mmCIF file of C-alpha atoms in Angstrom:
data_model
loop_
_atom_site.group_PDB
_atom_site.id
_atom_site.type_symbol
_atom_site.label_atom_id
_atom_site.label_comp_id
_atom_site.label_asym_id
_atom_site.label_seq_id
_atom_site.Cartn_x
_atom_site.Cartn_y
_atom_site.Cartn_z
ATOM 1 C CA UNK A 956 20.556 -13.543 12.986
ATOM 2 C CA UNK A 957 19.865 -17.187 14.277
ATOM 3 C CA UNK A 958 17.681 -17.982 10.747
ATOM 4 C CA UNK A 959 17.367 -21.572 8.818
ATOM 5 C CA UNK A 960 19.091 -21.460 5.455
ATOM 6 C CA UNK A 961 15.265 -21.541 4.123
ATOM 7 C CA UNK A 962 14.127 -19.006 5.672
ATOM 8 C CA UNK A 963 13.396 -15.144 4.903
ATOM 9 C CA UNK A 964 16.857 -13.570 5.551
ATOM 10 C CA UNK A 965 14.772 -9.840 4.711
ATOM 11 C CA UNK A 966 11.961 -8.256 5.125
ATOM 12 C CA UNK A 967 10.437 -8.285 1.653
ATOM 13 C CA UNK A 968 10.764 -11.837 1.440
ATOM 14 C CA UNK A 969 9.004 -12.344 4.989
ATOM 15 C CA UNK A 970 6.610 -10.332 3.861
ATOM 16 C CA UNK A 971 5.610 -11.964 0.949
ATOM 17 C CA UNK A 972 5.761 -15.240 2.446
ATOM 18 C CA UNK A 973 2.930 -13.887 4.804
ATOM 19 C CA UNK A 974 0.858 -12.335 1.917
ATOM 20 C CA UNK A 975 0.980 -16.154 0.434
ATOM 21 C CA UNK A 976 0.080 -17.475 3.324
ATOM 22 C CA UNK A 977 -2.971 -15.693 4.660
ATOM 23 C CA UNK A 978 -5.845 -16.770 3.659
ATOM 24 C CA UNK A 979 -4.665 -20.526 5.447
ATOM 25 C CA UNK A 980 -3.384 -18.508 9.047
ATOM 26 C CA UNK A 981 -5.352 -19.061 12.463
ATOM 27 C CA UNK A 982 -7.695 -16.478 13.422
ATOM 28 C CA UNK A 983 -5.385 -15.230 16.413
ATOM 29 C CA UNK A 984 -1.907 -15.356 13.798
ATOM 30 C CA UNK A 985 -3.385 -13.797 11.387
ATOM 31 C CA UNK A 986 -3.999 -10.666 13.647
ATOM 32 C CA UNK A 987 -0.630 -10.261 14.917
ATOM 33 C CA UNK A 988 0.448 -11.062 11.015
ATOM 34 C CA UNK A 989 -1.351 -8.123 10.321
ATOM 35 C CA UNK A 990 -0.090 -6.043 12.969
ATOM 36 C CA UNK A 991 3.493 -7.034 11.913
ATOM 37 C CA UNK A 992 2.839 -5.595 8.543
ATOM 38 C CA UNK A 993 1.196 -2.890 9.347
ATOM 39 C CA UNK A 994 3.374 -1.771 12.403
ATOM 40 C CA UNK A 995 6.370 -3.119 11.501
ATOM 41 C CA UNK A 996 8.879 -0.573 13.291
ATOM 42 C CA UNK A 997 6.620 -1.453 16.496
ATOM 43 C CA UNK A 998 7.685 -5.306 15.884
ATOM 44 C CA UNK A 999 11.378 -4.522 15.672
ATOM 45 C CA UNK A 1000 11.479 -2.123 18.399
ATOM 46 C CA UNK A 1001 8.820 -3.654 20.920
ATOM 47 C CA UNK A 1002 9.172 -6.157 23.504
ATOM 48 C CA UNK A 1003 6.942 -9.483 23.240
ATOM 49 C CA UNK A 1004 4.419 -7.688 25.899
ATOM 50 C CA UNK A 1005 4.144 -4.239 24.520
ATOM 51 C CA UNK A 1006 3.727 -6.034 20.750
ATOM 52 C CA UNK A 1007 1.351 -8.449 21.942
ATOM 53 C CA UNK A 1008 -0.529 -5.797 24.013
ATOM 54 C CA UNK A 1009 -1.513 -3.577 21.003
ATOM 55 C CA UNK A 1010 -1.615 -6.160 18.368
ATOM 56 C CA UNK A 1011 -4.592 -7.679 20.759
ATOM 57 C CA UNK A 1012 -3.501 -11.351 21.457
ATOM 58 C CA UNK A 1013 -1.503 -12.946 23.975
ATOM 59 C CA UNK A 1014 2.766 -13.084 24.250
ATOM 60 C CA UNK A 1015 2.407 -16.580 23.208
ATOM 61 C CA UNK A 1016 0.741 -15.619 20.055
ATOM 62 C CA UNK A 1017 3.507 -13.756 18.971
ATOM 63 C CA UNK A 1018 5.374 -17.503 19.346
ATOM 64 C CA UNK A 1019 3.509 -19.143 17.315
ATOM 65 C CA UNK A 1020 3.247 -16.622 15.109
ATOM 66 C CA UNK A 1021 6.738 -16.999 14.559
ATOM 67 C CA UNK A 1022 7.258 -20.818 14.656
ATOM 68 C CA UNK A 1023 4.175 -21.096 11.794
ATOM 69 C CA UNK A 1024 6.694 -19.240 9.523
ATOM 70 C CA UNK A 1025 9.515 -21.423 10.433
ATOM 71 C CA UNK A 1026 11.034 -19.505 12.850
ATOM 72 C CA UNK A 1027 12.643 -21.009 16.301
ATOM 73 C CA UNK A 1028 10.877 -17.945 18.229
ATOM 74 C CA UNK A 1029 9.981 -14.502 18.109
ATOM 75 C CA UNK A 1030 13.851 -13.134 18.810
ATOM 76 C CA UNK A 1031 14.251 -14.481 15.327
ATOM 77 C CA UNK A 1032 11.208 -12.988 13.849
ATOM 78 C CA UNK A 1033 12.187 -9.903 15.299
ATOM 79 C CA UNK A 1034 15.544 -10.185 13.628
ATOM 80 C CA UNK A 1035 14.460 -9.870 9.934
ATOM 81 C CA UNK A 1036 12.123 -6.677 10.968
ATOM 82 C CA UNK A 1037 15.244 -4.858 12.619
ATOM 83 C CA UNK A 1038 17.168 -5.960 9.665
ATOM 84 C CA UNK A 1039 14.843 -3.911 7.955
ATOM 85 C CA UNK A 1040 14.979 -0.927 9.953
ATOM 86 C CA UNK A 1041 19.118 -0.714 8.974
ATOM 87 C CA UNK A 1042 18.410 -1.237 5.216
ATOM 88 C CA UNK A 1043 15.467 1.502 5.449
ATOM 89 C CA UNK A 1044 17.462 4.258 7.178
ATOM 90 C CA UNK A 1045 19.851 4.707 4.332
ATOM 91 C CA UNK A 1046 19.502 8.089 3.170
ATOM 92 C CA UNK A 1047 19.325 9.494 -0.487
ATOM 93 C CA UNK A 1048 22.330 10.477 -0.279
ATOM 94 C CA UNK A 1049 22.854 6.523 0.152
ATOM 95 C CA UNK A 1050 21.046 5.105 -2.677
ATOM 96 C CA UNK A 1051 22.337 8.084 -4.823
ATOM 97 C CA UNK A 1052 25.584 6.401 -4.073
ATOM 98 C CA UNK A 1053 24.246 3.129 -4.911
ATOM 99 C CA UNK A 1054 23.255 4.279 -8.479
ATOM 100 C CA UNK A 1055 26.364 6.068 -9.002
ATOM 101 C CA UNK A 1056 28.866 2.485 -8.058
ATOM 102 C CA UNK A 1057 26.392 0.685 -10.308
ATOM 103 C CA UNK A 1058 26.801 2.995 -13.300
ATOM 104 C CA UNK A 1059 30.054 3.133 -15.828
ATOM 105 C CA UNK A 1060 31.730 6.724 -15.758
ATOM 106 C CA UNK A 1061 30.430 8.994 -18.252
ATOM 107 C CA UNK A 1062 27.066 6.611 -18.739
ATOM 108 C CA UNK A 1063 25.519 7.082 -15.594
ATOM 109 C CA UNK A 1064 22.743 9.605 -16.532
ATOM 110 C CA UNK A 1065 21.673 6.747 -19.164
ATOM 111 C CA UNK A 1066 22.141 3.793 -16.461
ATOM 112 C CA UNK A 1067 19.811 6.036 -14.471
ATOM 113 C CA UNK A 1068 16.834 6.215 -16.405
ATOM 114 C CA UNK A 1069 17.097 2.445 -18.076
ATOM 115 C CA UNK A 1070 16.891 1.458 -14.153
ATOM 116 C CA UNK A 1071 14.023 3.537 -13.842
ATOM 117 C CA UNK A 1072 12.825 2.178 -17.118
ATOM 118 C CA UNK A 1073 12.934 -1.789 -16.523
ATOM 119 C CA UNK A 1074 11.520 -0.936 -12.994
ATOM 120 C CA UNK A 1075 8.458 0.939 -14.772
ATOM 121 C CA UNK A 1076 8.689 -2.282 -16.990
ATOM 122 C CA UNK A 1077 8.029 -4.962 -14.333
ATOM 123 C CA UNK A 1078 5.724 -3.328 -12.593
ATOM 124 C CA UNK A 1079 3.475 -2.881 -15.438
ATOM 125 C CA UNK A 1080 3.757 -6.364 -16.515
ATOM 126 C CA UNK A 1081 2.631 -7.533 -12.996
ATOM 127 C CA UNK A 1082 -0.241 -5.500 -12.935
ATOM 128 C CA UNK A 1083 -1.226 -6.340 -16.224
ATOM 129 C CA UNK A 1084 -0.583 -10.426 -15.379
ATOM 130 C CA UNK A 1085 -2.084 -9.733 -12.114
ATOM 131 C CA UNK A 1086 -5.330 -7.551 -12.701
ATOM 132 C CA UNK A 1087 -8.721 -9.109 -11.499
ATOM 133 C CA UNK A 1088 -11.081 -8.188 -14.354
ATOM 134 C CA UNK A 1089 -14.386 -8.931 -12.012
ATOM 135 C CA UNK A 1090 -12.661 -6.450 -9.110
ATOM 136 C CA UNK A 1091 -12.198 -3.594 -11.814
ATOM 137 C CA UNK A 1092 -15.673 -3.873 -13.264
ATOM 138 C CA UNK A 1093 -17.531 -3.729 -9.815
ATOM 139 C CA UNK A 1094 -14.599 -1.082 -9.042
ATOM 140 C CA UNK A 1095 -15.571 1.163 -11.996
ATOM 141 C CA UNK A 1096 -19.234 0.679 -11.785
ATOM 142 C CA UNK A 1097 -19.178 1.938 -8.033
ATOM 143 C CA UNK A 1098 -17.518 4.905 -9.046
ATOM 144 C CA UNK A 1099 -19.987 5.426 -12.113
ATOM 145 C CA UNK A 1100 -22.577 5.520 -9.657
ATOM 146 C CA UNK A 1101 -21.061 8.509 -7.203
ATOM 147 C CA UNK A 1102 -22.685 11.708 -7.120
ATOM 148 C CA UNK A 1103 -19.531 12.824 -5.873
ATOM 149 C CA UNK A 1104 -16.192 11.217 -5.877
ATOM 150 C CA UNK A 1105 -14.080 11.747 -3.315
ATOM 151 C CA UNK A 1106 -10.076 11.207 -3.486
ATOM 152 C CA UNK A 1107 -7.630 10.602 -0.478
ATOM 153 C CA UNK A 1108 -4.129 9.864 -0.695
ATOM 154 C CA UNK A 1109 -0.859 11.568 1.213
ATOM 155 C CA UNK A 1110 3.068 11.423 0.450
ATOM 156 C CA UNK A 1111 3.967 9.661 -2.427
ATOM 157 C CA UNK A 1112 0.542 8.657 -3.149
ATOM 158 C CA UNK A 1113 -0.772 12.235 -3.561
ATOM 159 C CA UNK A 1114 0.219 12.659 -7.733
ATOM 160 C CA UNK A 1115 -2.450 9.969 -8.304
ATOM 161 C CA UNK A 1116 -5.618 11.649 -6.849
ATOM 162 C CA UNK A 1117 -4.460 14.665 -8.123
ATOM 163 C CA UNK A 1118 -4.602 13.475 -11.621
ATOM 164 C CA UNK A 1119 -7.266 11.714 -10.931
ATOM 165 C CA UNK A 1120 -9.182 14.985 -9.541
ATOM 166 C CA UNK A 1121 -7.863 16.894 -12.816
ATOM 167 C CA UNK A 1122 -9.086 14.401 -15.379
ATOM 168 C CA UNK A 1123 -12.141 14.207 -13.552
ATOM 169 C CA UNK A 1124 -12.800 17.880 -13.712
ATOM 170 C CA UNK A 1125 -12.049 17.577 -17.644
ATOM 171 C CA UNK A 1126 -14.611 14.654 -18.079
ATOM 172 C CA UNK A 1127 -17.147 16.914 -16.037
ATOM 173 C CA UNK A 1128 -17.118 14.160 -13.578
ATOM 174 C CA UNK A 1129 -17.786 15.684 -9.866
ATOM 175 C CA UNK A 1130 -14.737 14.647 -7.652
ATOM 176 C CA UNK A 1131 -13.643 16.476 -4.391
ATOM 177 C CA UNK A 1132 -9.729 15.913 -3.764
ATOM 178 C CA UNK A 1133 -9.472 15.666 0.425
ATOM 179 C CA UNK A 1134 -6.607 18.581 0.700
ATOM 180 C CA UNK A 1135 -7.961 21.778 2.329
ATOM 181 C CA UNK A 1136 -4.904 23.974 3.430
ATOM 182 C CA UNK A 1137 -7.713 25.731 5.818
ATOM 183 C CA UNK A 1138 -7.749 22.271 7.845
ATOM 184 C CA UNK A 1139 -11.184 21.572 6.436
ATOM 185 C CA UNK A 1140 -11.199 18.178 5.787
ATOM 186 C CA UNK A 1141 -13.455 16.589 8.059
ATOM 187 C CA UNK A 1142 -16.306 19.386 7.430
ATOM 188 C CA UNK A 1143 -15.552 18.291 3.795
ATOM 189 C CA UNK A 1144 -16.083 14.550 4.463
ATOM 190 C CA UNK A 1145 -18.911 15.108 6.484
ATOM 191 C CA UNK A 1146 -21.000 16.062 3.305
ATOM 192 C CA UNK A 1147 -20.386 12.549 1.671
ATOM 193 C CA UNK A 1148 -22.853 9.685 2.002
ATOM 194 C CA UNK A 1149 -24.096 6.710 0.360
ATOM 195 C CA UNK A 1150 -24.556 7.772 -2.966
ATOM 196 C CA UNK A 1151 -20.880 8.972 -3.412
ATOM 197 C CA UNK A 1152 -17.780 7.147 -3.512
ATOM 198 C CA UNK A 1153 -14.453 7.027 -2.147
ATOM 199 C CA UNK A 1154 -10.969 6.205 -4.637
ATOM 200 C CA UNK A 1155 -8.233 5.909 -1.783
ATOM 201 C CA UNK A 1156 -4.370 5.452 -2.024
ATOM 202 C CA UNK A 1157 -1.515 4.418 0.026
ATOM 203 C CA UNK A 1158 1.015 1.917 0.569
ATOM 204 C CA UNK A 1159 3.144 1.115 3.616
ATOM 205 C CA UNK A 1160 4.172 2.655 5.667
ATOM 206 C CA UNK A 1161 0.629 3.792 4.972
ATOM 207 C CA UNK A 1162 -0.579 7.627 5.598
ATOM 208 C CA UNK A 1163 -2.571 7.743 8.490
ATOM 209 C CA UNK A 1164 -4.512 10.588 7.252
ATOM 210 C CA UNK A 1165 -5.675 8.590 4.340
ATOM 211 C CA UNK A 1166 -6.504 5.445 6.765
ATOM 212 C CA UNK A 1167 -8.261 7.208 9.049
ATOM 213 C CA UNK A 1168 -10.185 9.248 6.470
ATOM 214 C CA UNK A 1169 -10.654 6.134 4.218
ATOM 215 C CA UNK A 1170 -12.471 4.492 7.895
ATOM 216 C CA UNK A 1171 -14.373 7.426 8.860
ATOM 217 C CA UNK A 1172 -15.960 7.626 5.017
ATOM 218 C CA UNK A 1173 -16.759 3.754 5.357
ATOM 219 C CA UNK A 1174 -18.448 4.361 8.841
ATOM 220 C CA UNK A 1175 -21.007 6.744 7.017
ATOM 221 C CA UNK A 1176 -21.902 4.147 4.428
ATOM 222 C CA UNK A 1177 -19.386 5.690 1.903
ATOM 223 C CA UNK A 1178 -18.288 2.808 -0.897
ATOM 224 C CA UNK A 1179 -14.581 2.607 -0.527
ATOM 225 C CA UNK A 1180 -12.119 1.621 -3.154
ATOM 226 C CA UNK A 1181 -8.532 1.201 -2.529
ATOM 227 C CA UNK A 1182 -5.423 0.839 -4.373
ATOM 228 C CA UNK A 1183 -2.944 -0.376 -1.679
ATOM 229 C CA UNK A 1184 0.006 -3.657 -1.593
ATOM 230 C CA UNK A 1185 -1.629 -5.958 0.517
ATOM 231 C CA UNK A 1186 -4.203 -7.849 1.814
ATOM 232 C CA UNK A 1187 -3.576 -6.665 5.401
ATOM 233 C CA UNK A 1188 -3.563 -3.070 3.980
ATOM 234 C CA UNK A 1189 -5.585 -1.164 6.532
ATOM 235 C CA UNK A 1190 -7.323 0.036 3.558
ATOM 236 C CA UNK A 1191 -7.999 -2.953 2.205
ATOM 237 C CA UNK A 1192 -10.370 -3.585 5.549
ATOM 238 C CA UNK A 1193 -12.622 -0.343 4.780
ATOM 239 C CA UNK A 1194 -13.243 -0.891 0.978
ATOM 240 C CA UNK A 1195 -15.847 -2.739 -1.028
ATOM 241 C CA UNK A 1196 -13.008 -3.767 -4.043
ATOM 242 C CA UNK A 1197 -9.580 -2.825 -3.449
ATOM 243 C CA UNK A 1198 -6.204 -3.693 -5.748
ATOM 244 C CA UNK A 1199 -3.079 -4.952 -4.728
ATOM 245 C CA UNK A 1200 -0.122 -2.694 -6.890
ATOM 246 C CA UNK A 1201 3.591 -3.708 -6.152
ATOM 247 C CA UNK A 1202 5.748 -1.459 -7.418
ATOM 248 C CA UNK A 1203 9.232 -2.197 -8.687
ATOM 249 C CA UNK A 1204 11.997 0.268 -6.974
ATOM 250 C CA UNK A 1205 15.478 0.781 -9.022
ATOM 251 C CA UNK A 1206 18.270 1.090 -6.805
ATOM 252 C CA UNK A 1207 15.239 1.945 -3.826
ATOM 253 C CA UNK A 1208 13.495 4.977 -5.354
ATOM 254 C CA UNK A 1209 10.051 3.563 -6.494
ATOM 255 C CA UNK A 1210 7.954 4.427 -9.418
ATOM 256 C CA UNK A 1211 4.537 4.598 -9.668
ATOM 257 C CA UNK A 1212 4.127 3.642 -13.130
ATOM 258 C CA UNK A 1213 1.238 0.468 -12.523
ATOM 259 C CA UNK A 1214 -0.585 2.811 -9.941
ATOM 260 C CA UNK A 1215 -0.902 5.158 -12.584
ATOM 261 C CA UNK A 1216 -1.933 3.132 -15.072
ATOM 262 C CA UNK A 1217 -4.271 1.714 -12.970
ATOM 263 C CA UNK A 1218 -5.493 5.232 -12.020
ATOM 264 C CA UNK A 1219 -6.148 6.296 -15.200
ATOM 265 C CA UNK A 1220 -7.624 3.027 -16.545
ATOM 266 C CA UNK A 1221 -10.030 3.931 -13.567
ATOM 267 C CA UNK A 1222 -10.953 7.631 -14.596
ATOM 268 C CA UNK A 1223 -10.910 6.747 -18.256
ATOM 269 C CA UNK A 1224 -13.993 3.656 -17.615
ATOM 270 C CA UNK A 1225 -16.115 5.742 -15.276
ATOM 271 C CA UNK A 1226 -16.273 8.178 -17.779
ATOM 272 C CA UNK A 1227 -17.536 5.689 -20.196
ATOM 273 C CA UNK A 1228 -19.352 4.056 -18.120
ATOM 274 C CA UNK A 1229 -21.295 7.020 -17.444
ATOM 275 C CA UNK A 1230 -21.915 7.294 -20.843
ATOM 276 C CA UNK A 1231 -23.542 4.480 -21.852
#
């Protein structure tokens, strides 16, 4: 890859440089830095025209895009995003592998879970370091509020709602989880309005269901709040509060120890909330 010393040699590092630099980007940049994050096998497998053409800006965007982050050109760019593609596509099998040439013979079940545990560690301590108390107050007291409150989340995601929806239902709180196996979903979204709410979850590669949902709801006058990783989160677009969760991975397999945390510290102050 023809990359400066300084510069992001991988894709989580690129990314976060990004994050930090968003709120300073051009109008036009910051749409295709966006796009890159939120399409980011489209960036490593498109050509400057077909990129440019469905991020919305011109080919020469895509330049400068690139040269604002350091790069010599968008060949460059487009190296760390390919880069990415090669690390993603190991299998399990892969990072089982990985655990197993990181762990001493006959201690490997116990290197296993202290990985897991110093990953569940760190991300806990960001979240808790990281936590906006005015976002979580005008979080909770939108979701005191609901009539009903509607969940969405998909994949990996999905555990979180669903606790959510079953320590709801033990709180007597009303919630409707968004998982009909009749195909039902949009009748059931169709009953929401202002006076509910909307708790949505996902992370990138983000769950299309649960974007498109999460934009539909928002279009109706539904409050939104998201738990997503970034700023240019296609959730984060719909919703009136939303909060940024990195997760820690061990050896790639990530927990969700800070979501849930977060998750029930949400359920937990609604309820209370509700009671005084």
């Amino acid at each position: 890859m023809n990359i400066e010393p300084d510069l992001p040699r991988d894709y989580e590092t690129l990314r976060a440089k990004i994050l930090d630099q968003r709120q300073s980007l051009p109008k036009r940049i910051a749409q295709v830095a966006a796009y890159s994050l939120d399409n980011p096998d489209e960036i490593a497998f498109g050509t400057a025209a077909s990129i440019a053409a469905s991020a919305g800006v011109q080919p020469s965007t895509l330049i400068r895009f690139s040269q604002h982050l350091g790069f010599d050109g968008f060949t460059s760019l487009q190296s760390v995003f390919r880069e990415r593609l090669r690390e993603r596509t190991t299998s399990y099998e892969d990072r089982l592998t990985t655990l197993r040439g990181s762990a001493p013979e006959g201690g490997r079940n116990r290197a296993i879970f202290d990985g897991f545990v110093a990953a569940a560690s760190n991300s806990l301590d960001q979240i808790s370091r990281s936590i906006d108390d005015g976002v979580l107050e005008r979080a909770v007291t939108i979701l005191a509020r609901a009539e009903t409150i509607y969940l969405l989340a998909r994949r990996r995601s999905y555990p979180i709602a669903s606790y959510m929806a079953y320590a709801f239902g033990k709180l007597k709180i009303r919630s409707q989880l968004i998982e009909s196996a009749a195909g039902l979903d949009p009748e059931i979204i169709s009953f929401a309005g202002p006076k509910d709410a909307v708790l949505a979850v996902s992370f990138s590669p983000y769950a299309s269901a649960t974007v498109d949902q999460a934009r539909l709801l928002f279009e109706q006058g539904v409050p939104v709040v998201a738990i997503t990783d970034s700023a240019f989160s296609p959730l984060a677009q719909s919703a009136a509060e939303w909060f940024e969760v990195a997760e820690s991975d061990c050896a790639g397999f990530r927990s969700m120890s800070a979501t849930m945390a977060l998750a029930m510290t949400l359920t937990v102050a609604v309820a209370e909330k509700r009671r005084d």
